[in-house]
PDB file of C-alpha atoms in Angstrom:
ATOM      1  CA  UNK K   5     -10.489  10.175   3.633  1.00  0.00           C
ATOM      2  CA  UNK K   6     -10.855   6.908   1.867  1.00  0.00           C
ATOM      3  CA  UNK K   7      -9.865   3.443   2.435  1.00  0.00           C
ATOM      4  CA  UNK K   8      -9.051   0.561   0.048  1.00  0.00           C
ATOM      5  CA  UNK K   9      -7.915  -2.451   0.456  1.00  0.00           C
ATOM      6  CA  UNK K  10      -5.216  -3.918  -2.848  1.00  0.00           C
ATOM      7  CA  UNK K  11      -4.265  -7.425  -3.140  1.00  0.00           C
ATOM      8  CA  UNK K  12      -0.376  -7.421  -3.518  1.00  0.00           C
ATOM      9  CA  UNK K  13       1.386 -10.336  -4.747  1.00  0.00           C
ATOM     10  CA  UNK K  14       4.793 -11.195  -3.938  1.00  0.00           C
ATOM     11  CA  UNK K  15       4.992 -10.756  -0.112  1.00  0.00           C
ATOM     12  CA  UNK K  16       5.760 -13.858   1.918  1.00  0.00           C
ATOM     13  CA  UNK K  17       8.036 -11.645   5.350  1.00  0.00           C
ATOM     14  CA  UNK K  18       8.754  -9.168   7.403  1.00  0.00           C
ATOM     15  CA  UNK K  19      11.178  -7.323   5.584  1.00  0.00           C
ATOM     16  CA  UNK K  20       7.978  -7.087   2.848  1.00  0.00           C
ATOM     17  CA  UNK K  21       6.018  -5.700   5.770  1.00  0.00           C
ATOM     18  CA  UNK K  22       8.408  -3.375   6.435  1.00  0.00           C
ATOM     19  CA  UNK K  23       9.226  -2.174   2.847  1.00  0.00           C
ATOM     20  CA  UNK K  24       5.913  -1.609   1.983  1.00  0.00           C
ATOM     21  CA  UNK K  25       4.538  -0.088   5.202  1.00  0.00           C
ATOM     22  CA  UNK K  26       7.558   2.321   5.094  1.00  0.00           C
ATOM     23  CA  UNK K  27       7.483   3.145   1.612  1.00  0.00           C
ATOM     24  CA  UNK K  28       3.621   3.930   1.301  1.00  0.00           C
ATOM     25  CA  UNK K  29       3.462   5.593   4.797  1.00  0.00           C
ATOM     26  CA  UNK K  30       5.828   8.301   3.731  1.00  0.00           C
ATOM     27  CA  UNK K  31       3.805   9.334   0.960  1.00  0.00           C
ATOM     28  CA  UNK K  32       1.878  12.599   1.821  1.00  0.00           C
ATOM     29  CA  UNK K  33      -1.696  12.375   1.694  1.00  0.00           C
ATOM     30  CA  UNK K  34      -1.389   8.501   3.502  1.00  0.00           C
ATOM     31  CA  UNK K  35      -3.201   8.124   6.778  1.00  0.00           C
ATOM     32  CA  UNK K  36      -2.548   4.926   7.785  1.00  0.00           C
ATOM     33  CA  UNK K  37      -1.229   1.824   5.735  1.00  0.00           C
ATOM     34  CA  UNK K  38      -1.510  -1.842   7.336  1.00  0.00           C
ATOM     35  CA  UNK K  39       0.166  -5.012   5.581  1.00  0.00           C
ATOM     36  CA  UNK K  40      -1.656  -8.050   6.042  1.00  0.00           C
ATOM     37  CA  UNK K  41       0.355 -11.009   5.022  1.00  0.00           C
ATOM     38  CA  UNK K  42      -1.949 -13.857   5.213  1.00  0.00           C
ATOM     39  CA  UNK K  43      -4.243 -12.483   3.043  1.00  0.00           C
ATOM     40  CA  UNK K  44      -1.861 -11.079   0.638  1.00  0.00           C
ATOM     41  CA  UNK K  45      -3.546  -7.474   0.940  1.00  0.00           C
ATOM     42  CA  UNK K  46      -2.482  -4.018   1.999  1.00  0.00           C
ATOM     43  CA  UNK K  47      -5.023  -1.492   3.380  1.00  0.00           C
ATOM     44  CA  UNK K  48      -4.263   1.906   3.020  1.00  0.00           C
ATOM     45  CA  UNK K  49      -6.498   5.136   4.325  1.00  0.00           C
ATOM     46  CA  UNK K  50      -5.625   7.939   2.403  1.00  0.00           C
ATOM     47  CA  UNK K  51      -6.446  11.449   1.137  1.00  0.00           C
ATOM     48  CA  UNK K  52      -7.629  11.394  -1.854  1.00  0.00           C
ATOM     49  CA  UNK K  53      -7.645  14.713  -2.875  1.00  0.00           C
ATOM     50  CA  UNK K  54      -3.677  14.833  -1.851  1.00  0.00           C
ATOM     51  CA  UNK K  55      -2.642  11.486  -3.648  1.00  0.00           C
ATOM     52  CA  UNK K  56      -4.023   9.705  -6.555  1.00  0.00           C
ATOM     53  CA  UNK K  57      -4.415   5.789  -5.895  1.00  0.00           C
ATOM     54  CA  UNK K  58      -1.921   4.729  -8.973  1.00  0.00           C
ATOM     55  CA  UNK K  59       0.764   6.674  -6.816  1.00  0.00           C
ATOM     56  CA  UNK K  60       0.075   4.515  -4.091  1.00  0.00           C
ATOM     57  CA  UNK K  61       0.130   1.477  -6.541  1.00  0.00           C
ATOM     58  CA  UNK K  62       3.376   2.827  -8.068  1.00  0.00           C
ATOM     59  CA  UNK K  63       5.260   2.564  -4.385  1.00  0.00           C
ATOM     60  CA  UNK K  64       4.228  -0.655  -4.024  1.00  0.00           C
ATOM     61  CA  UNK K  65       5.243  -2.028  -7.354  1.00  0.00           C
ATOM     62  CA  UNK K  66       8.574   0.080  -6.895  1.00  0.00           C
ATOM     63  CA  UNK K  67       9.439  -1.959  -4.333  1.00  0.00           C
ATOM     64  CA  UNK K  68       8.782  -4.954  -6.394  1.00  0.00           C
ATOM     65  CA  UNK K  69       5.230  -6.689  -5.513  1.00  0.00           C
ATOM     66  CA  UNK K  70       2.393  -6.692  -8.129  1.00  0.00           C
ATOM     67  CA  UNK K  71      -0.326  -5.084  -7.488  1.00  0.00           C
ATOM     68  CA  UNK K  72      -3.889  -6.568  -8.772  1.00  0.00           C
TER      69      UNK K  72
END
């Protein structure tokens, strides 16, 4: 299992909690997948043998934040 923390751009609300959290948690292979707003960064624990981080990157862009 490995954990990461991103720093995602663009969220500023719930709704971005929500779309995000939702999103990335339904990808298989993701553990657990917090949103922290203040700080602008998502953490995400994850298998990476089941799911490549760019996929998780990916989701979040998809739902239109940048990832750095």
């Amino acid at each position: 299992m490995q954990s990461i923390t991103l720093n995602v751009q663009g969220m500023s609300c719930g709704h971005c909690v929500s779309a995000i959290e939702g999103s990335v948690g339904k990808l298989e292979g993701v553990n657990e997948v917090k949103v922290k707003l203040d700080d602008a960064q998502v953490e995400v624990s994850f298998n990476e043998s089941q799911l490549p981080l760019e996929k998780i990157k990916e989701t979040i862009e998809e739902q239109g934040y940048d990832v750095e």
